[in-house]
């Protein structure tokens, strides 16, 4: 490990640029990003990445610790809480730095802003290690509070612990890919459940439906109940998806059993409770057990936080985009627990989430840090 580097007032130790791996890793933020992407951190296995992140804060004189569930906590000025998730989905994407590809006109495309732009390839570069690192660098520059949470990709254990363990900040900026010039205001909610049905075994020539048929019939009715018209945007729909099925004769051969794991996405125009009741109304046999739901969220596009992002993005030469996402994130849980202004922001193309070609433009990463810094400086006190 080399001596600590200080770049734009941000210090780091042992980052990739310090070791001279690649000329593109010429800032502390880029080096930290490379390190974190290089450390496998699927949900439940975030410890090594969390410790690397904590070392970054320690090198910059910030109080930091790993809490009871493994979240990285670096308290600061609670005018803004910067938070993103440390974990990634499974899957190996070889970590490498590539020059950005040019289009027919010789340009690097929308995600790059310079002729010598580079891309960092690797699992998590977009979802959400890029946003996580941008927030860590911004927290050190501005003094804002920071938390890197665990297990967002599975059960959101880190976020659930956080809202129970601390008081609300004044505002929350959640880290997920929106593109450096985009700000996400809305997410649909999430409802997951398991349907179970059992019937007596019998000859397959009998006309009575068995448990497998009951399960299929129930799910068909649920899909029909939430079938949208062709003019309804996806964000405003309840979408239904079976994600697992198991069925057949029981071990003793005396019954037929069927289990279906299902997921429903819930728009802000309705509630998780209403969707659950509608799905249960279609039961004619069997039972369904629901997991803890995540409610939908829709932020205020005219609020002070959203306005600050529009100003900062324009200051970097961008045309701000206000987004609504059809998925779900930890900000849904924060919004349900804390009545505070919230947006979601981060570098990266969300179309590359969980993809085999996941990669992030390093110049876009730099721009996102400048945008986040400008936003936080509007809220965080500079008093000594």
C-alpha positions as a Markdown table, in Angstrom:
| # | Residue | x | y | z |
|---|---|---|---|---|
| 1 | Unk | 0.0 | 0.0 | 0.0 |
| 2 | Unk | 1.4 | 3.4 | -1.0 |
| 3 | Unk | 1.2 | 6.7 | 0.9 |
| 4 | Unk | -2.2 | 8.4 | 1.1 |
| 5 | Unk | -3.2 | 10.5 | -1.8 |
| 6 | Unk | -5.2 | 13.8 | -1.6 |
| 7 | Unk | -7.2 | 14.9 | -4.6 |
| 8 | Unk | -9.6 | 17.9 | -4.4 |
| 9 | Unk | -9.6 | 17.6 | -0.6 |
| 10 | Unk | -10.4 | 13.9 | -0.6 |
| 11 | Unk | -7.9 | 11.4 | 0.7 |
| 12 | Unk | -7.7 | 7.7 | 0.1 |
| 13 | Unk | -5.4 | 4.8 | 0.9 |
| 14 | Unk | -4.5 | 1.8 | -1.2 |
| 15 | Unk | -6.8 | 2.6 | -4.2 |
| 16 | Unk | -6.2 | 1.4 | -7.7 |
| 17 | Unk | -4.8 | 4.6 | -9.0 |
| 18 | Unk | -2.2 | 4.6 | -6.1 |
| 19 | Unk | -1.0 | 1.3 | -7.5 |
| 20 | Unk | -0.7 | 2.6 | -11.0 |
| 21 | Unk | -3.1 | 0.1 | -12.6 |
| 22 | Unk | -4.5 | 2.3 | -15.4 |
| 23 | Unk | -4.1 | 6.0 | -16.4 |
| 24 | Unk | -7.9 | 6.3 | -16.4 |
| 25 | Unk | -7.9 | 5.8 | -12.6 |
| 26 | Unk | -6.5 | 9.3 | -12.1 |
| 27 | Unk | -8.7 | 10.5 | -9.3 |
| 28 | Unk | -9.4 | 9.1 | -5.8 |
| 29 | Unk | -13.0 | 8.6 | -6.7 |
| 30 | Unk | -12.2 | 6.5 | -9.7 |
| 31 | Unk | -9.7 | 4.5 | -7.8 |
| 32 | Unk | -12.3 | 3.8 | -5.0 |
| 33 | Unk | -14.9 | 2.8 | -7.6 |
| 34 | Unk | -12.5 | 0.4 | -9.3 |
| 35 | Unk | -11.6 | -1.2 | -5.9 |
| 36 | Unk | -15.3 | -1.6 | -4.9 |
| 37 | Unk | -16.3 | -3.1 | -8.3 |
| 38 | Unk | -13.4 | -5.5 | -8.0 |
| 39 | Unk | -14.6 | -6.8 | -4.7 |
| 40 | Unk | -17.4 | -9.4 | -5.1 |
| 41 | Unk | -20.4 | -8.2 | -2.9 |
| 42 | Unk | -23.5 | -10.2 | -3.7 |
| 43 | Unk | -26.3 | -9.8 | -1.1 |
| 44 | Unk | -25.2 | -11.4 | 2.2 |
| 45 | Unk | -21.5 | -11.2 | 1.3 |
| 46 | Unk | -20.9 | -7.5 | 1.5 |
| 47 | Unk | -18.3 | -7.5 | 4.3 |
| 48 | Unk | -15.1 | -7.0 | 2.3 |
| 49 | Unk | -16.6 | -4.2 | 0.2 |
| 50 | Unk | -18.0 | -2.6 | 3.3 |
| 51 | Unk | -14.6 | -2.6 | 5.0 |
| 52 | Unk | -13.0 | -1.0 | 1.9 |
| 53 | Unk | -15.6 | 1.7 | 2.0 |
| 54 | Unk | -15.1 | 2.3 | 5.7 |
| 55 | Unk | -11.4 | 2.6 | 5.2 |
| 56 | Unk | -12.0 | 5.4 | 2.7 |
| 57 | Unk | -14.0 | 7.4 | 5.4 |
| 58 | Unk | -11.3 | 6.7 | 8.0 |
| 59 | Unk | -8.6 | 8.0 | 5.7 |
| 60 | Unk | -10.6 | 11.3 | 5.5 |
| 61 | Unk | -11.0 | 11.7 | 9.3 |
| 62 | Unk | -14.7 | 10.7 | 9.3 |
| 63 | Unk | -16.3 | 8.7 | 12.1 |
| 64 | Unk | -17.4 | 5.4 | 10.6 |
| 65 | Unk | -18.5 | 2.0 | 11.7 |
| 66 | Unk | -20.3 | -1.2 | 10.5 |
| 67 | Unk | -23.5 | -1.6 | 12.4 |
| 68 | Unk | -25.3 | -4.7 | 13.6 |
| 69 | Unk | -26.5 | -5.8 | 10.1 |
| 70 | Unk | -23.3 | -4.7 | 8.2 |
| 71 | Unk | -24.4 | -1.2 | 7.0 |
| 72 | Unk | -21.5 | 1.3 | 6.6 |
| 73 | Unk | -22.5 | 4.3 | 8.8 |
| 74 | Unk | -20.6 | 7.6 | 8.5 |
| 75 | Unk | -22.7 | 10.2 | 10.3 |
| 76 | Unk | -22.3 | 13.9 | 9.3 |
| 77 | Unk | -24.5 | 16.9 | 8.6 |
| 78 | Unk | -28.1 | 15.4 | 8.6 |
| 79 | Unk | -29.4 | 18.2 | 6.3 |
| 80 | Unk | -28.8 | 15.5 | 3.7 |
| 81 | Unk | -28.4 | 11.7 | 4.0 |
| 82 | Unk | -26.6 | 10.2 | 1.1 |
| 83 | Unk | -27.4 | 6.4 | 0.9 |
| 84 | Unk | -27.0 | 3.6 | -1.5 |
| 85 | Unk | -26.5 | -0.1 | -1.4 |
| 86 | Unk | -23.2 | -2.0 | -1.1 |
| 87 | Unk | -24.6 | -5.3 | -2.4 |
| 88 | Unk | -25.0 | -6.5 | -6.0 |
| 89 | Unk | -26.8 | -9.3 | -7.7 |
| 90 | Unk | -24.8 | -12.5 | -8.3 |
| 91 | Unk | -23.0 | -13.0 | -11.6 |
| 92 | Unk | -19.4 | -12.4 | -12.7 |
| 93 | Unk | -18.7 | -9.6 | -15.2 |
| 94 | Unk | -14.9 | -9.4 | -15.7 |
| 95 | Unk | -13.6 | -6.2 | -14.3 |
| 96 | Unk | -11.7 | -4.1 | -16.9 |
| 97 | Unk | -11.3 | -0.6 | -18.2 |
| 98 | Unk | -12.1 | 0.0 | -21.9 |
| 99 | Unk | -12.0 | 3.0 | -24.1 |
| 100 | Unk | -15.5 | 4.2 | -24.9 |
| 101 | Unk | -16.7 | 3.1 | -28.3 |
| 102 | Unk | -17.4 | 5.7 | -30.9 |
| 103 | Unk | -20.4 | 6.0 | -33.2 |
| 104 | Unk | -20.5 | 6.7 | -36.9 |
| 105 | Unk | -19.7 | 10.4 | -36.3 |
| 106 | Unk | -16.7 | 9.6 | -34.2 |
| 107 | Unk | -18.5 | 10.6 | -31.0 |
| 108 | Unk | -18.6 | 8.6 | -27.8 |
| 109 | Unk | -22.4 | 8.8 | -27.4 |
| 110 | Unk | -24.6 | 10.3 | -24.7 |
| 111 | Unk | -22.9 | 8.6 | -21.7 |
| 112 | Unk | -19.5 | 10.1 | -22.4 |
| 113 | Unk | -18.4 | 13.7 | -22.4 |
| 114 | Unk | -14.8 | 13.6 | -23.6 |
| 115 | Unk | -12.7 | 12.2 | -26.4 |
| 116 | Unk | -10.6 | 10.1 | -24.0 |
| 117 | Unk | -13.5 | 8.7 | -22.0 |
| 118 | Unk | -13.2 | 5.3 | -20.5 |
| 119 | Unk | -15.7 | 2.7 | -19.3 |
| 120 | Unk | -15.4 | 0.6 | -16.2 |
| 121 | Unk | -16.9 | -2.9 | -16.8 |
| 122 | Unk | -17.9 | -5.1 | -13.9 |
| 123 | Unk | -20.7 | -6.3 | -11.8 |
| 124 | Unk | -22.2 | -3.5 | -9.8 |
| 125 | Unk | -20.5 | -0.7 | -11.8 |
| 126 | Unk | -24.1 | 0.6 | -12.5 |
| 127 | Unk | -26.2 | -1.1 | -9.9 |
| 128 | Unk | -25.3 | 0.4 | -7.6 |
| 129 | Unk | -21.5 | 0.7 | -6.8 |
| 130 | Unk | -21.2 | 3.6 | -9.1 |
| 131 | Unk | -23.9 | 5.7 | -7.3 |
| 132 | Unk | -22.6 | 4.4 | -3.9 |
| 133 | Unk | -19.0 | 5.6 | -4.7 |
| 134 | Unk | -20.2 | 8.9 | -6.0 |
| 135 | Unk | -22.1 | 9.4 | -2.8 |
| 136 | Unk | -19.1 | 8.4 | -0.6 |
| 137 | Unk | -16.9 | 10.9 | -2.4 |
| 138 | Unk | -19.6 | 13.6 | -2.1 |
| 139 | Unk | -20.1 | 12.9 | 1.6 |
| 140 | Unk | -16.4 | 13.5 | 2.3 |
| 141 | Unk | -16.3 | 16.7 | 0.2 |
| 142 | Unk | -19.4 | 18.2 | 1.7 |
| 143 | Unk | -19.7 | 16.7 | 5.2 |
| 144 | Unk | -23.1 | 15.2 | 4.5 |
| 145 | Unk | -24.2 | 12.0 | 6.3 |
| 146 | Unk | -23.7 | 8.7 | 4.5 |
| 147 | Unk | -24.9 | 5.2 | 4.9 |
| 148 | Unk | -24.1 | 2.2 | 2.6 |
| 149 | Unk | -26.8 | -0.4 | 3.2 |
| 150 | Unk | -26.7 | -4.1 | 2.7 |
| 151 | Unk | -29.1 | -6.6 | 1.0 |
| 152 | Unk | -31.1 | -4.2 | -1.1 |
| 153 | Unk | -31.2 | -6.8 | -3.9 |
| 154 | Unk | -32.9 | -9.4 | -1.6 |
| 155 | Unk | -34.8 | -8.4 | 1.5 |
| 156 | Unk | -33.7 | -4.7 | 2.1 |
| 157 | Unk | -32.4 | -5.8 | 5.5 |
| 158 | Unk | -30.0 | -2.8 | 5.7 |
| 159 | Unk | -32.7 | -0.2 | 4.9 |
| 160 | Unk | -35.2 | -1.8 | 7.3 |
| 161 | Unk | -32.7 | -1.7 | 10.1 |
| 162 | Unk | -31.7 | 1.9 | 9.3 |
| 163 | Unk | -35.2 | 3.3 | 9.6 |
| 164 | Unk | -35.6 | 1.6 | 12.9 |
| 165 | Unk | -32.2 | 2.6 | 14.3 |
| 166 | Unk | -31.9 | 6.3 | 13.6 |
| 167 | Unk | -34.0 | 9.5 | 13.5 |
| 168 | Unk | -35.1 | 10.9 | 10.2 |
| 169 | Unk | -32.6 | 13.2 | 8.4 |
| 170 | Unk | -33.8 | 16.5 | 6.8 |
| 171 | Unk | -33.6 | 15.0 | 3.3 |
| 172 | Unk | -32.6 | 11.8 | 1.6 |
| 173 | Unk | -30.7 | 11.3 | -1.7 |
| 174 | Unk | -30.9 | 7.6 | -2.5 |
| 175 | Unk | -28.3 | 6.1 | -4.9 |
| 176 | Unk | -29.5 | 4.2 | -7.9 |
| 177 | Unk | -28.6 | 4.7 | -11.6 |
| 178 | Unk | -30.6 | 7.5 | -13.2 |
| 179 | Unk | -28.0 | 8.8 | -15.6 |
| 180 | Unk | -26.0 | 11.8 | -14.5 |
| 181 | Unk | -28.7 | 14.2 | -15.9 |
| 182 | Unk | -31.7 | 12.2 | -14.6 |
| 183 | Unk | -33.5 | 12.4 | -11.2 |
| 184 | Unk | -35.8 | 9.6 | -10.2 |
| 185 | Unk | -38.9 | 10.7 | -8.3 |
| 186 | Unk | -41.2 | 7.6 | -8.4 |
| 187 | Unk | -41.0 | 3.9 | -7.8 |
| 188 | Unk | -43.7 | 1.3 | -7.8 |
| 189 | Unk | -44.3 | -0.8 | -4.6 |
| 190 | Unk | -43.6 | -4.5 | -4.3 |
| 191 | Unk | -45.7 | -7.4 | -3.0 |
| 192 | Unk | -44.4 | -10.9 | -3.0 |
| 193 | Unk | -46.2 | -14.0 | -1.8 |
| 194 | Unk | -46.4 | -17.8 | -1.9 |
| 195 | Unk | -49.5 | -19.7 | -2.9 |
| 196 | Unk | -49.9 | -23.3 | -1.6 |
| 197 | Unk | -52.6 | -25.8 | -2.6 |
| 198 | Unk | -53.1 | -29.5 | -1.8 |
| 199 | Unk | -55.5 | -32.0 | -3.2 |
| 200 | Unk | -56.1 | -35.8 | -2.8 |
| 201 | Unk | -54.2 | -37.9 | -5.3 |
| 202 | Unk | -56.2 | -39.9 | -7.8 |
| 203 | Unk | -56.2 | -41.2 | -11.3 |
| 204 | Unk | -55.5 | -38.5 | -13.9 |
| 205 | Unk | -58.6 | -39.5 | -15.9 |
| 206 | Unk | -60.8 | -38.0 | -13.1 |
| 207 | Unk | -62.4 | -34.6 | -14.0 |
| 208 | Unk | -61.9 | -32.9 | -10.7 |
| 209 | Unk | -59.1 | -30.4 | -10.7 |
| 210 | Unk | -56.0 | -31.2 | -8.7 |
| 211 | Unk | -53.8 | -28.8 | -6.7 |
| 212 | Unk | -51.7 | -27.9 | -9.8 |
| 213 | Unk | -54.8 | -26.9 | -11.7 |
| 214 | Unk | -56.0 | -24.9 | -8.8 |
| 215 | Unk | -52.8 | -23.0 | -8.6 |
| 216 | Unk | -52.8 | -22.3 | -12.4 |
| 217 | Unk | -56.4 | -21.2 | -12.3 |
| 218 | Unk | -55.8 | -18.8 | -9.3 |
| 219 | Unk | -52.9 | -17.2 | -11.0 |
| 220 | Unk | -54.8 | -16.8 | -14.3 |
| 221 | Unk | -57.6 | -15.0 | -12.4 |
| 222 | Unk | -55.1 | -12.7 | -10.7 |
| 223 | Unk | -53.5 | -11.8 | -14.0 |
| 224 | Unk | -56.9 | -11.1 | -15.5 |
| 225 | Unk | -58.0 | -9.0 | -12.5 |
| 226 | Unk | -55.0 | -6.7 | -13.1 |
| 227 | Unk | -54.9 | -6.7 | -16.9 |
| 228 | Unk | -54.4 | -3.1 | -18.0 |
| 229 | Unk | -55.7 | -1.4 | -21.1 |
| 230 | Unk | -53.2 | -0.7 | -23.9 |
| 231 | Unk | -53.1 | 3.0 | -23.1 |
| 232 | Unk | -52.0 | 2.7 | -19.5 |
| 233 | Unk | -48.2 | 3.4 | -19.0 |
| 234 | Unk | -46.3 | 0.5 | -17.3 |
| 235 | Unk | -45.5 | 2.7 | -14.3 |
| 236 | Unk | -49.3 | 3.1 | -13.6 |
| 237 | Unk | -50.1 | -0.6 | -13.9 |
| 238 | Unk | -50.2 | -3.4 | -11.4 |
| 239 | Unk | -47.9 | -5.9 | -13.1 |
| 240 | Unk | -48.0 | -9.6 | -12.1 |
| 241 | Unk | -45.2 | -12.1 | -12.4 |
| 242 | Unk | -44.9 | -15.7 | -11.3 |
| 243 | Unk | -41.3 | -16.3 | -10.3 |
| 244 | Unk | -41.3 | -20.0 | -9.1 |
| 245 | Unk | -43.4 | -23.1 | -9.3 |
| 246 | Unk | -43.2 | -26.6 | -7.7 |
| 247 | Unk | -45.8 | -29.3 | -8.0 |
| 248 | Unk | -46.6 | -33.0 | -8.1 |
| 249 | Unk | -47.3 | -36.0 | -5.9 |
| 250 | Unk | -46.3 | -35.8 | -2.3 |
| 251 | Unk | -43.6 | -38.0 | -1.0 |
| 252 | Unk | -46.1 | -40.5 | 0.4 |
| 253 | Unk | -48.1 | -40.5 | -2.9 |
| 254 | Unk | -51.4 | -39.6 | -1.1 |
| 255 | Unk | -51.8 | -36.0 | -2.3 |
| 256 | Unk | -50.9 | -33.6 | -5.1 |
| 257 | Unk | -49.2 | -30.4 | -4.0 |
| 258 | Unk | -48.5 | -27.1 | -5.7 |
| 259 | Unk | -46.5 | -24.0 | -4.7 |
| 260 | Unk | -46.3 | -20.8 | -6.7 |
| 261 | Unk | -44.0 | -17.9 | -5.8 |
| 262 | Unk | -45.4 | -14.6 | -7.2 |
| 263 | Unk | -44.6 | -10.9 | -7.3 |
| 264 | Unk | -46.8 | -7.9 | -8.0 |
| 265 | Unk | -45.6 | -4.3 | -8.6 |
| 266 | Unk | -47.9 | -1.6 | -7.2 |
| 267 | Unk | -48.2 | 1.9 | -8.7 |
| 268 | Unk | -48.6 | 5.0 | -6.4 |
| 269 | Unk | -52.2 | 5.3 | -7.7 |
| 270 | Unk | -53.2 | 2.4 | -5.4 |
| 271 | Unk | -52.0 | 0.7 | -2.3 |
| 272 | Unk | -50.3 | -2.6 | -1.4 |
| 273 | Unk | -53.2 | -3.5 | 0.8 |
| 274 | Unk | -55.7 | -3.0 | -2.1 |
| 275 | Unk | -53.7 | -5.1 | -4.4 |
| 276 | Unk | -53.3 | -7.9 | -1.8 |
| 277 | Unk | -57.1 | -7.9 | -1.1 |
| 278 | Unk | -57.8 | -8.1 | -4.8 |
| 279 | Unk | -55.5 | -11.1 | -5.3 |
| 280 | Unk | -56.9 | -12.9 | -2.3 |
| 281 | Unk | -60.4 | -12.3 | -3.6 |
| 282 | Unk | -59.5 | -14.7 | -6.5 |
| 283 | Unk | -58.8 | -17.6 | -4.2 |
| 284 | Unk | -61.1 | -20.6 | -4.6 |
| 285 | Unk | -58.8 | -23.1 | -3.0 |
| 286 | Unk | -55.4 | -23.0 | -1.4 |
| 287 | Unk | -53.9 | -20.2 | 0.6 |
| 288 | Unk | -51.4 | -17.4 | 0.0 |
| 289 | Unk | -48.8 | -16.1 | 2.4 |
| 290 | Unk | -47.4 | -12.7 | 1.8 |
| 291 | Unk | -44.0 | -11.3 | 2.7 |
| 292 | Unk | -43.5 | -7.9 | 4.2 |
| 293 | Unk | -44.6 | -5.4 | 1.5 |
| 294 | Unk | -42.8 | -2.3 | 0.1 |
| 295 | Unk | -45.2 | 0.6 | -0.6 |
| 296 | Unk | -44.9 | 2.7 | -3.8 |
| 297 | Unk | -43.5 | 6.2 | -3.6 |
| 298 | Unk | -43.8 | 9.4 | -5.7 |
| 299 | Unk | -41.7 | 12.5 | -4.9 |
| 300 | Unk | -42.5 | 16.2 | -5.4 |
| 301 | Unk | -41.1 | 17.4 | -8.7 |
| 302 | Unk | -41.5 | 21.0 | -7.5 |
| 303 | Unk | -39.8 | 20.5 | -4.2 |
| 304 | Unk | -36.6 | 22.2 | -3.1 |
| 305 | Unk | -34.5 | 19.0 | -3.5 |
| 306 | Unk | -35.7 | 18.3 | -7.0 |
| 307 | Unk | -35.1 | 22.0 | -7.9 |
| 308 | Unk | -31.6 | 21.8 | -6.6 |
| 309 | Unk | -30.8 | 18.8 | -8.9 |
| 310 | Unk | -32.3 | 20.6 | -11.9 |
| 311 | Unk | -30.0 | 23.6 | -11.2 |
| 312 | Unk | -26.9 | 21.4 | -10.7 |
| 313 | Unk | -27.5 | 19.4 | -13.8 |
| 314 | Unk | -28.0 | 22.5 | -15.9 |
| 315 | Unk | -24.8 | 23.8 | -14.3 |
| 316 | Unk | -23.0 | 20.9 | -15.8 |
| 317 | Unk | -24.5 | 21.5 | -19.3 |
| 318 | Unk | -27.2 | 18.9 | -19.0 |
| 319 | Unk | -31.0 | 19.0 | -19.7 |
| 320 | Unk | -32.6 | 17.5 | -16.5 |
| 321 | Unk | -34.8 | 14.5 | -16.9 |
| 322 | Unk | -37.4 | 13.6 | -14.2 |
| 323 | Unk | -38.0 | 9.9 | -14.1 |
| 324 | Unk | -40.4 | 7.3 | -12.8 |
| 325 | Unk | -39.1 | 3.7 | -12.5 |
| 326 | Unk | -41.2 | 0.6 | -12.8 |
| 327 | Unk | -39.1 | -1.3 | -10.2 |
| 328 | Unk | -38.7 | -0.8 | -6.5 |
| 329 | Unk | -35.8 | 0.5 | -4.3 |
| 330 | Unk | -34.9 | 1.2 | -0.7 |
| 331 | Unk | -36.2 | 4.8 | -1.1 |
| 332 | Unk | -39.7 | 3.2 | -0.9 |
| 333 | Unk | -39.0 | 2.1 | 2.7 |
| 334 | Unk | -37.4 | 5.5 | 3.6 |
| 335 | Unk | -40.4 | 7.3 | 2.3 |
| 336 | Unk | -42.8 | 5.1 | 4.2 |
| 337 | Unk | -40.9 | 5.7 | 7.5 |
| 338 | Unk | -39.7 | 9.3 | 7.2 |
| 339 | Unk | -41.9 | 12.2 | 6.0 |
| 340 | Unk | -39.0 | 14.0 | 4.3 |
| 341 | Unk | -38.0 | 15.2 | 0.8 |
| 342 | Unk | -36.4 | 12.4 | -1.2 |
| 343 | Unk | -35.1 | 11.8 | -4.6 |
| 344 | Unk | -33.0 | 9.0 | -6.2 |
| 345 | Unk | -29.9 | 9.8 | -8.3 |
| 346 | Unk | -26.8 | 8.2 | -9.6 |
| 347 | Unk | -24.6 | 7.7 | -12.7 |
| 348 | Unk | -25.2 | 4.8 | -15.1 |
| 349 | Unk | -27.7 | 3.5 | -17.6 |
| 350 | Unk | -30.4 | 1.5 | -15.7 |
| 351 | Unk | -30.9 | -0.6 | -18.8 |
| 352 | Unk | -27.6 | -2.2 | -17.8 |
| 353 | Unk | -28.8 | -3.2 | -14.3 |
| 354 | Unk | -27.9 | -6.9 | -13.6 |
| 355 | Unk | -26.8 | -7.3 | -17.3 |
| 356 | Unk | -23.9 | -9.3 | -18.6 |
| 357 | Unk | -22.4 | -6.1 | -20.2 |
| 358 | Unk | -22.8 | -3.9 | -17.1 |
| 359 | Unk | -20.5 | -0.9 | -17.4 |
| 360 | Unk | -20.2 | 2.7 | -16.4 |
| 361 | Unk | -18.6 | 5.7 | -18.2 |
| 362 | Unk | -16.0 | 7.2 | -15.9 |
| 363 | Unk | -16.6 | 10.7 | -17.2 |
| 364 | Unk | -20.3 | 10.3 | -16.3 |
| 365 | Unk | -19.2 | 9.2 | -12.9 |
| 366 | Unk | -17.2 | 12.3 | -12.5 |
| 367 | Unk | -20.1 | 14.5 | -13.6 |
| 368 | Unk | -22.4 | 12.8 | -11.1 |
| 369 | Unk | -20.0 | 13.6 | -8.3 |
| 370 | Unk | -20.0 | 17.3 | -9.3 |
| 371 | Unk | -23.8 | 17.3 | -9.5 |
| 372 | Unk | -24.1 | 15.7 | -6.1 |
| 373 | Unk | -21.6 | 18.0 | -4.6 |
| 374 | Unk | -23.4 | 21.1 | -5.9 |
| 375 | Unk | -26.7 | 19.8 | -4.5 |
| 376 | Unk | -25.4 | 19.0 | -1.1 |
| 377 | Unk | -23.6 | 22.3 | -0.8 |
| 378 | Unk | -26.9 | 24.0 | -1.0 |
| 379 | Unk | -28.2 | 22.3 | 2.1 |
| 380 | Unk | -25.2 | 21.3 | 4.2 |
| 381 | Unk | -23.9 | 23.9 | 6.7 |
| 382 | Unk | -20.3 | 25.1 | 6.1 |
| 383 | Unk | -20.0 | 26.4 | 9.7 |
| 384 | Unk | -17.0 | 25.1 | 11.6 |
